[in-house]
PDB file of N, CA and C in Angstrom:
ATOM      1  N   MET Q 148       2.265  -4.147  12.640  1.00  0.00           N
ATOM      2  CA  MET Q 148       2.912  -4.789  11.541  1.00  0.00           C
ATOM      3  C   MET Q 148       4.405  -4.534  11.654  1.00  0.00           C
ATOM      4  N   ALA Q 149       5.186  -5.550  11.478  1.00  0.00           N
ATOM      5  CA  ALA Q 149       6.626  -5.399  11.529  1.00  0.00           C
ATOM      6  C   ALA Q 149       7.131  -4.739  10.240  1.00  0.00           C
ATOM      7  N   ILE Q 150       8.110  -3.889  10.376  1.00  0.00           N
ATOM      8  CA  ILE Q 150       8.697  -3.241   9.224  1.00  0.00           C
ATOM      9  C   ILE Q 150       9.576  -4.242   8.499  1.00  0.00           C
ATOM     10  N   ASP Q 151       9.339  -4.410   7.184  1.00  0.00           N
ATOM     11  CA  ASP Q 151      10.158  -5.363   6.429  1.00  0.00           C
ATOM     12  C   ASP Q 151      11.453  -4.695   6.001  1.00  0.00           C
ATOM     13  N   ASP Q 152      12.335  -5.514   5.407  1.00  0.00           N
ATOM     14  CA  ASP Q 152      13.666  -5.015   5.026  1.00  0.00           C
ATOM     15  C   ASP Q 152      13.597  -3.875   4.044  1.00  0.00           C
ATOM     16  N   GLU Q 153      12.655  -3.904   3.108  1.00  0.00           N
ATOM     17  CA  GLU Q 153      12.524  -2.827   2.110  1.00  0.00           C
ATOM     18  C   GLU Q 153      12.146  -1.530   2.764  1.00  0.00           C
ATOM     19  N   THR Q 154      11.214  -1.595   3.718  1.00  0.00           N
ATOM     20  CA  THR Q 154      10.774  -0.400   4.423  1.00  0.00           C
ATOM     21  C   THR Q 154      11.904   0.138   5.313  1.00  0.00           C
ATOM     22  N   LEU Q 155      12.609  -0.760   5.949  1.00  0.00           N
ATOM     23  CA  LEU Q 155      13.736  -0.349   6.795  1.00  0.00           C
ATOM     24  C   LEU Q 155      14.799   0.338   5.958  1.00  0.00           C
ATOM     25  N   GLU Q 156      15.088  -0.175   4.773  1.00  0.00           N
ATOM     26  CA  GLU Q 156      16.053   0.455   3.879  1.00  0.00           C
ATOM     27  C   GLU Q 156      15.564   1.828   3.422  1.00  0.00           C
ATOM     28  N   ALA Q 157      14.263   1.947   3.133  1.00  0.00           N
ATOM     29  CA  ALA Q 157      13.688   3.249   2.768  1.00  0.00           C
ATOM     30  C   ALA Q 157      13.829   4.244   3.907  1.00  0.00           C
ATOM     31  N   LEU Q 158      13.622   3.792   5.137  1.00  0.00           N
ATOM     32  CA  LEU Q 158      13.784   4.671   6.286  1.00  0.00           C
ATOM     33  C   LEU Q 158      15.236   5.077   6.441  1.00  0.00           C
ATOM     34  N   ARG Q 159      16.140   4.120   6.294  1.00  0.00           N
ATOM     35  CA  ARG Q 159      17.570   4.411   6.425  1.00  0.00           C
ATOM     36  C   ARG Q 159      17.973   5.487   5.399  1.00  0.00           C
ATOM     37  N   GLU Q 160      17.498   5.357   4.168  1.00  0.00           N
ATOM     38  CA  GLU Q 160      17.804   6.335   3.136  1.00  0.00           C
ATOM     39  C   GLU Q 160      17.169   7.685   3.429  1.00  0.00           C
ATOM     40  N   ALA Q 161      15.944   7.667   3.959  1.00  0.00           N
ATOM     41  CA  ALA Q 161      15.224   8.906   4.242  1.00  0.00           C
ATOM     42  C   ALA Q 161      15.898   9.746   5.324  1.00  0.00           C
ATOM     43  N   VAL Q 162      16.562   9.108   6.262  1.00  0.00           N
ATOM     44  CA  VAL Q 162      17.169   9.867   7.353  1.00  0.00           C
ATOM     45  C   VAL Q 162      18.699   9.924   7.235  1.00  0.00           C
ATOM     46  N   SER Q 163      19.221   9.568   6.086  1.00  0.00           N
ATOM     47  CA  SER Q 163      20.658   9.687   5.906  1.00  0.00           C
ATOM     48  C   SER Q 163      21.078  11.144   5.886  1.00  0.00           C
ATOM     49  N   GLY Q 164      22.273  11.416   6.188  1.00  0.00           N
ATOM     50  CA  GLY Q 164      22.737  12.804   6.250  1.00  0.00           C
ATOM     51  C   GLY Q 164      22.930  13.242   7.688  1.00  0.00           C
ATOM     52  N   PRO Q 165      23.082  14.524   7.877  1.00  0.00           N
ATOM     53  CA  PRO Q 165      23.349  15.037   9.246  1.00  0.00           C
ATOM     54  C   PRO Q 165      22.117  14.859  10.125  1.00  0.00           C
ATOM     55  N   SER Q 166      22.409  14.692  11.411  1.00  0.00           N
ATOM     56  CA  SER Q 166      21.289  14.606  12.377  1.00  0.00           C
ATOM     57  C   SER Q 166      20.711  15.993  12.608  1.00  0.00           C
ATOM     58  N   LEU Q 167      19.479  16.032  13.101  1.00  0.00           N
ATOM     59  CA  LEU Q 167      18.796  17.303  13.310  1.00  0.00           C
ATOM     60  C   LEU Q 167      19.528  18.162  14.358  1.00  0.00           C
ATOM     61  N   ASN Q 168      20.247  17.521  15.264  1.00  0.00           N
ATOM     62  CA  ASN Q 168      20.913  18.258  16.327  1.00  0.00           C
ATOM     63  C   ASN Q 168      22.163  19.007  15.797  1.00  0.00           C
ATOM     64  N   ASP Q 169      22.785  18.477  14.754  1.00  0.00           N
ATOM     65  CA  ASP Q 169      24.007  19.097  14.243  1.00  0.00           C
ATOM     66  C   ASP Q 169      23.724  20.129  13.165  1.00  0.00           C
ATOM     67  N   HIS Q 170      22.954  19.731  12.174  1.00  0.00           N
ATOM     68  CA  HIS Q 170      22.627  20.577  11.040  1.00  0.00           C
ATOM     69  C   HIS Q 170      21.179  20.280  10.611  1.00  0.00           C
ATOM     70  N   PRO Q 171      20.578  21.205   9.926  1.00  0.00           N
ATOM     71  CA  PRO Q 171      19.222  20.901   9.443  1.00  0.00           C
ATOM     72  C   PRO Q 171      19.260  19.695   8.495  1.00  0.00           C
ATOM     73  N   MET Q 172      18.357  18.771   8.706  1.00  0.00           N
ATOM     74  CA  MET Q 172      18.258  17.595   7.868  1.00  0.00           C
ATOM     75  C   MET Q 172      17.482  17.982   6.606  1.00  0.00           C
ATOM     76  N   ASP Q 173      17.871  17.405   5.492  1.00  0.00           N
ATOM     77  CA  ASP Q 173      17.128  17.596   4.252  1.00  0.00           C
ATOM     78  C   ASP Q 173      15.857  16.782   4.389  1.00  0.00           C
ATOM     79  N   MET Q 174      14.741  17.411   4.605  1.00  0.00           N
ATOM     80  CA  MET Q 174      13.476  16.726   4.918  1.00  0.00           C
ATOM     81  C   MET Q 174      12.813  16.126   3.703  1.00  0.00           C
ATOM     82  N   GLU Q 175      13.234  16.463   2.517  1.00  0.00           N
ATOM     83  CA  GLU Q 175      12.602  15.941   1.310  1.00  0.00           C
ATOM     84  C   GLU Q 175      12.587  14.409   1.287  1.00  0.00           C
ATOM     85  N   GLY Q 176      13.683  13.797   1.664  1.00  0.00           N
ATOM     86  CA  GLY Q 176      13.751  12.332   1.692  1.00  0.00           C
ATOM     87  C   GLY Q 176      12.793  11.740   2.691  1.00  0.00           C
ATOM     88  N   PHE Q 177      12.625  12.387   3.833  1.00  0.00           N
ATOM     89  CA  PHE Q 177      11.708  11.882   4.832  1.00  0.00           C
ATOM     90  C   PHE Q 177      10.264  12.069   4.383  1.00  0.00           C
ATOM     91  N   TYR Q 178       9.948  13.176   3.697  1.00  0.00           N
ATOM     92  CA  TYR Q 178       8.598  13.392   3.188  1.00  0.00           C
ATOM     93  C   TYR Q 178       8.261  12.312   2.147  1.00  0.00           C
ATOM     94  N   ARG Q 179       9.225  11.954   1.307  1.00  0.00           N
ATOM     95  CA  ARG Q 179       8.997  10.868   0.346  1.00  0.00           C
ATOM     96  C   ARG Q 179       8.726   9.556   1.069  1.00  0.00           C
ATOM     97  N   PHE Q 180       9.454   9.328   2.167  1.00  0.00           N
ATOM     98  CA  PHE Q 180       9.221   8.135   2.974  1.00  0.00           C
ATOM     99  C   PHE Q 180       7.801   8.125   3.509  1.00  0.00           C
ATOM    100  N   VAL Q 181       7.309   9.262   4.013  1.00  0.00           N
ATOM    101  CA  VAL Q 181       5.935   9.338   4.547  1.00  0.00           C
ATOM    102  C   VAL Q 181       4.924   8.982   3.460  1.00  0.00           C
ATOM    103  N   VAL Q 182       5.110   9.509   2.275  1.00  0.00           N
ATOM    104  CA  VAL Q 182       4.191   9.209   1.170  1.00  0.00           C
ATOM    105  C   VAL Q 182       4.258   7.720   0.826  1.00  0.00           C
ATOM    106  N   GLN Q 183       5.457   7.180   0.783  1.00  0.00           N
ATOM    107  CA  GLN Q 183       5.643   5.750   0.498  1.00  0.00           C
ATOM    108  C   GLN Q 183       4.917   4.910   1.549  1.00  0.00           C
ATOM    109  N   MET Q 184       5.044   5.297   2.810  1.00  0.00           N
ATOM    110  CA  MET Q 184       4.367   4.530   3.878  1.00  0.00           C
ATOM    111  C   MET Q 184       2.877   4.704   3.790  1.00  0.00           C
ATOM    112  N   TYR Q 185       2.394   5.885   3.443  1.00  0.00           N
ATOM    113  CA  TYR Q 185       0.965   6.104   3.276  1.00  0.00           C
ATOM    114  C   TYR Q 185       0.387   5.155   2.255  1.00  0.00           C
ATOM    115  N   ARG Q 186       1.116   4.957   1.161  1.00  0.00           N
ATOM    116  CA  ARG Q 186       0.636   4.059   0.091  1.00  0.00           C
ATOM    117  C   ARG Q 186       0.556   2.628   0.526  1.00  0.00           C
ATOM    118  N   LEU Q 187       1.212   2.248   1.606  1.00  0.00           N
ATOM    119  CA  LEU Q 187       1.102   0.861   2.113  1.00  0.00           C
ATOM    120  C   LEU Q 187      -0.261   0.579   2.739  1.00  0.00           C
ATOM    121  N   GLY Q 188      -1.016   1.647   3.015  1.00  0.00           N
ATOM    122  CA  GLY Q 188      -2.328   1.471   3.609  1.00  0.00           C
ATOM    123  C   GLY Q 188      -2.239   0.932   5.033  1.00  0.00           C
ATOM    124  N   PRO Q 189      -3.122   0.027   5.381  1.00  0.00           N
ATOM    125  CA  PRO Q 189      -3.182  -0.460   6.759  1.00  0.00           C
ATOM    126  C   PRO Q 189      -1.914  -1.221   7.192  1.00  0.00           C
ATOM    127  N   SER Q 190      -1.089  -1.605   6.240  1.00  0.00           N
ATOM    128  CA  SER Q 190       0.144  -2.336   6.626  1.00  0.00           C
ATOM    129  C   SER Q 190       1.303  -1.382   6.897  1.00  0.00           C
ATOM    130  N   ARG Q 191       1.050  -0.061   6.867  1.00  0.00           N
ATOM    131  CA  ARG Q 191       2.125   0.900   7.150  1.00  0.00           C
ATOM    132  C   ARG Q 191       2.537   0.782   8.618  1.00  0.00           C
ATOM    133  N   PRO Q 192       3.774   1.133   8.929  1.00  0.00           N
ATOM    134  CA  PRO Q 192       4.241   1.099  10.326  1.00  0.00           C
ATOM    135  C   PRO Q 192       3.499   2.082  11.206  1.00  0.00           C
ATOM    136  N   THR Q 193       3.272   1.703  12.448  1.00  0.00           N
ATOM    137  CA  THR Q 193       2.690   2.617  13.412  1.00  0.00           C
ATOM    138  C   THR Q 193       3.779   3.597  13.866  1.00  0.00           C
ATOM    139  N   SER Q 194       3.364   4.622  14.569  1.00  0.00           N
ATOM    140  CA  SER Q 194       4.346   5.581  15.085  1.00  0.00           C
ATOM    141  C   SER Q 194       5.317   4.925  16.060  1.00  0.00           C
ATOM    142  N   GLN Q 195       4.827   3.967  16.870  1.00  0.00           N
ATOM    143  CA  GLN Q 195       5.701   3.267  17.800  1.00  0.00           C
ATOM    144  C   GLN Q 195       6.718   2.419  17.054  1.00  0.00           C
ATOM    145  N   GLU Q 196       6.276   1.744  16.001  1.00  0.00           N
ATOM    146  CA  GLU Q 196       7.191   0.938  15.203  1.00  0.00           C
ATOM    147  C   GLU Q 196       8.236   1.828  14.537  1.00  0.00           C
ATOM    148  N   LEU Q 197       7.807   2.970  14.038  1.00  0.00           N
ATOM    149  CA  LEU Q 197       8.736   3.895  13.397  1.00  0.00           C
ATOM    150  C   LEU Q 197       9.810   4.342  14.393  1.00  0.00           C
ATOM    151  N   ALA Q 198       9.393   4.686  15.611  1.00  0.00           N
ATOM    152  CA  ALA Q 198      10.368   5.109  16.651  1.00  0.00           C
ATOM    153  C   ALA Q 198      11.379   3.993  16.925  1.00  0.00           C
ATOM    154  N   ARG Q 199      10.899   2.763  17.026  1.00  0.00           N
ATOM    155  CA  ARG Q 199      11.812   1.638  17.278  1.00  0.00           C
ATOM    156  C   ARG Q 199      12.787   1.463  16.128  1.00  0.00           C
ATOM    157  N   HIS Q 200      12.301   1.619  14.898  1.00  0.00           N
ATOM    158  CA  HIS Q 200      13.154   1.373  13.751  1.00  0.00           C
ATOM    159  C   HIS Q 200      14.083   2.567  13.460  1.00  0.00           C
ATOM    160  N   LEU Q 201      13.758   3.725  13.891  1.00  0.00           N
ATOM    161  CA  LEU Q 201      14.713   4.841  13.817  1.00  0.00           C
ATOM    162  C   LEU Q 201      15.934   4.483  14.651  1.00  0.00           C
ATOM    163  N   SER Q 202      15.744   3.823  15.759  1.00  0.00           N
ATOM    164  CA  SER Q 202      16.845   3.372  16.586  1.00  0.00           C
ATOM    165  C   SER Q 202      17.665   2.349  15.817  1.00  0.00           C
ATOM    166  N   ALA Q 203      16.985   1.462  15.102  1.00  0.00           N
ATOM    167  CA  ALA Q 203      17.666   0.396  14.345  1.00  0.00           C
ATOM    168  C   ALA Q 203      18.560   0.950  13.245  1.00  0.00           C
ATOM    169  N   VAL Q 204      18.200   2.122  12.717  1.00  0.00           N
ATOM    170  CA  VAL Q 204      19.033   2.729  11.654  1.00  0.00           C
ATOM    171  C   VAL Q 204      19.965   3.793  12.239  1.00  0.00           C
ATOM    172  N   GLY Q 205      20.109   3.811  13.560  1.00  0.00           N
ATOM    173  CA  GLY Q 205      21.054   4.709  14.192  1.00  0.00           C
ATOM    174  C   GLY Q 205      20.559   6.125  14.372  1.00  0.00           C
ATOM    175  N   ARG Q 206      19.262   6.360  14.360  1.00  0.00           N
ATOM    176  CA  ARG Q 206      18.718   7.709  14.505  1.00  0.00           C
ATOM    177  C   ARG Q 206      17.712   7.825  15.605  1.00  0.00           C
ATOM    178  N   PHE Q 207      17.968   7.124  16.712  1.00  0.00           N
ATOM    179  CA  PHE Q 207      17.044   7.184  17.868  1.00  0.00           C
ATOM    180  C   PHE Q 207      16.805   8.605  18.320  1.00  0.00           C
ATOM    181  N   ASN Q 208      17.857   9.421  18.288  1.00  0.00           N
ATOM    182  CA  ASN Q 208      17.743  10.822  18.737  1.00  0.00           C
ATOM    183  C   ASN Q 208      16.782  11.640  17.892  1.00  0.00           C
ATOM    184  N   MET Q 209      16.405  11.123  16.723  1.00  0.00           N
ATOM    185  CA  MET Q 209      15.534  11.863  15.824  1.00  0.00           C
ATOM    186  C   MET Q 209      14.055  11.469  16.018  1.00  0.00           C
ATOM    187  N   ALA Q 210      13.765  10.469  16.794  1.00  0.00           N
ATOM    188  CA  ALA Q 210      12.401   9.957  16.927  1.00  0.00           C
ATOM    189  C   ALA Q 210      11.442  11.049  17.423  1.00  0.00           C
ATOM    190  N   ALA Q 211      11.840  11.812  18.408  1.00  0.00           N
ATOM    191  CA  ALA Q 211      10.950  12.845  18.951  1.00  0.00           C
ATOM    192  C   ALA Q 211      10.599  13.903  17.918  1.00  0.00           C
ATOM    193  N   GLN Q 212      11.453  14.120  16.945  1.00  0.00           N
ATOM    194  CA  GLN Q 212      11.179  15.110  15.918  1.00  0.00           C
ATOM    195  C   GLN Q 212      10.466  14.481  14.708  1.00  0.00           C
ATOM    196  N   LEU Q 213      10.839  13.271  14.349  1.00  0.00           N
ATOM    197  CA  LEU Q 213      10.307  12.696  13.111  1.00  0.00           C
ATOM    198  C   LEU Q 213       8.975  11.967  13.246  1.00  0.00           C
ATOM    199  N   VAL Q 214       8.733  11.348  14.388  1.00  0.00           N
ATOM    200  CA  VAL Q 214       7.465  10.604  14.570  1.00  0.00           C
ATOM    201  C   VAL Q 214       6.257  11.542  14.444  1.00  0.00           C
ATOM    202  N   PRO Q 215       6.234  12.724  15.059  1.00  0.00           N
ATOM    203  CA  PRO Q 215       5.101  13.615  14.888  1.00  0.00           C
ATOM    204  C   PRO Q 215       4.943  14.082  13.406  1.00  0.00           C
ATOM    205  N   ILE Q 216       6.035  14.272  12.714  1.00  0.00           N
ATOM    206  CA  ILE Q 216       5.965  14.653  11.299  1.00  0.00           C
ATOM    207  C   ILE Q 216       5.339  13.499  10.509  1.00  0.00           C
ATOM    208  N   TYR Q 217       5.758  12.280  10.818  1.00  0.00           N
ATOM    209  CA  TYR Q 217       5.216  11.082  10.169  1.00  0.00           C
ATOM    210  C   TYR Q 217       3.696  10.992  10.376  1.00  0.00           C
ATOM    211  N   THR Q 218       3.253  11.027  11.647  1.00  0.00           N
ATOM    212  CA  THR Q 218       1.849  10.864  11.929  1.00  0.00           C
ATOM    213  C   THR Q 218       1.016  12.002  11.335  1.00  0.00           C
ATOM    214  N   HIS Q 219       1.543  13.211  11.410  1.00  0.00           N
ATOM    215  CA  HIS Q 219       0.840  14.368  10.817  1.00  0.00           C
ATOM    216  C   HIS Q 219       0.761  14.214   9.307  1.00  0.00           C
ATOM    217  N   GLY Q 220       1.830  13.800   8.692  1.00  0.00           N
ATOM    218  CA  GLY Q 220       1.844  13.606   7.230  1.00  0.00           C
ATOM    219  C   GLY Q 220       0.836  12.571   6.793  1.00  0.00           C
ATOM    220  N   ILE Q 221       0.791  11.447   7.514  1.00  0.00           N
ATOM    221  CA  ILE Q 221      -0.196  10.381   7.194  1.00  0.00           C
ATOM    222  C   ILE Q 221      -1.603  10.936   7.333  1.00  0.00           C
ATOM    223  N   ALA Q 222      -1.835  11.718   8.390  1.00  0.00           N
ATOM    224  CA  ALA Q 222      -3.176  12.296   8.631  1.00  0.00           C
ATOM    225  C   ALA Q 222      -3.548  13.266   7.502  1.00  0.00           C
ATOM    226  N   ILE Q 223      -2.620  14.078   7.046  1.00  0.00           N
ATOM    227  CA  ILE Q 223      -2.892  15.026   5.975  1.00  0.00           C
ATOM    228  C   ILE Q 223      -3.220  14.270   4.683  1.00  0.00           C
ATOM    229  N   LEU Q 224      -2.455  13.250   4.380  1.00  0.00           N
ATOM    230  CA  LEU Q 224      -2.697  12.478   3.162  1.00  0.00           C
ATOM    231  C   LEU Q 224      -4.039  11.754   3.240  1.00  0.00           C
ATOM    232  N   THR Q 225      -4.384  11.240   4.395  1.00  0.00           N
ATOM    233  CA  THR Q 225      -5.668  10.576   4.588  1.00  0.00           C
ATOM    234  C   THR Q 225      -6.803  11.581   4.427  1.00  0.00           C
ATOM    235  N   ALA Q 226      -6.679  12.754   5.019  1.00  0.00           N
ATOM    236  CA  ALA Q 226      -7.696  13.791   4.928  1.00  0.00           C
ATOM    237  C   ALA Q 226      -7.870  14.263   3.493  1.00  0.00           C
ATOM    238  N   SER Q 227      -6.777  14.363   2.752  1.00  0.00           N
ATOM    239  CA  SER Q 227      -6.902  14.815   1.361  1.00  0.00           C
ATOM    240  C   SER Q 227      -7.608  13.796   0.499  1.00  0.00           C
ATOM    241  N   LEU Q 228      -7.444  12.515   0.799  1.00  0.00           N
ATOM    242  CA  LEU Q 228      -8.145  11.464   0.081  1.00  0.00           C
ATOM    243  C   LEU Q 228      -9.626  11.534   0.401  1.00  0.00           C
ATOM    244  N   ILE Q 229      -9.979  11.720   1.676  1.00  0.00           N
ATOM    245  CA  ILE Q 229     -11.379  11.803   2.088  1.00  0.00           C
ATOM    246  C   ILE Q 229     -12.057  13.004   1.460  1.00  0.00           C
ATOM    247  N   SER Q 230     -11.371  14.143   1.368  1.00  0.00           N
ATOM    248  CA  SER Q 230     -11.961  15.352   0.831  1.00  0.00           C
ATOM    249  C   SER Q 230     -12.219  15.245  -0.680  1.00  0.00           C
ATOM    250  N   LYS Q 231     -11.531  14.330  -1.345  1.00  0.00           N
ATOM    251  CA  LYS Q 231     -11.745  14.175  -2.784  1.00  0.00           C
ATOM    252  C   LYS Q 231     -12.940  13.306  -3.116  1.00  0.00           C
ATOM    253  N   LYS Q 232     -13.475  12.629  -2.099  1.00  0.00           N
ATOM    254  CA  LYS Q 232     -14.617  11.751  -2.309  1.00  0.00           C
ATOM    255  C   LYS Q 232     -15.919  12.512  -2.379  1.00  0.00           C
TER     256      LYS Q 232
END
């Protein structure tokens, strides 16, 4: 699924601030982004799409660090939903 403008803007906001290489990034914004994407269900971006769009918002250098956090966060949220059933 292609990332729409609203999702791209949410990603841009989530990764705003210093890059991980210079200073620690405030991860709270990115965690909110993960939850927001989880709520999209099957239409959420894949990890490959996320990596491509990190480049579009000028944070290609962060893909190696953020994509695993994204996929792990989605997995945790999915597992917590399953465990509540």
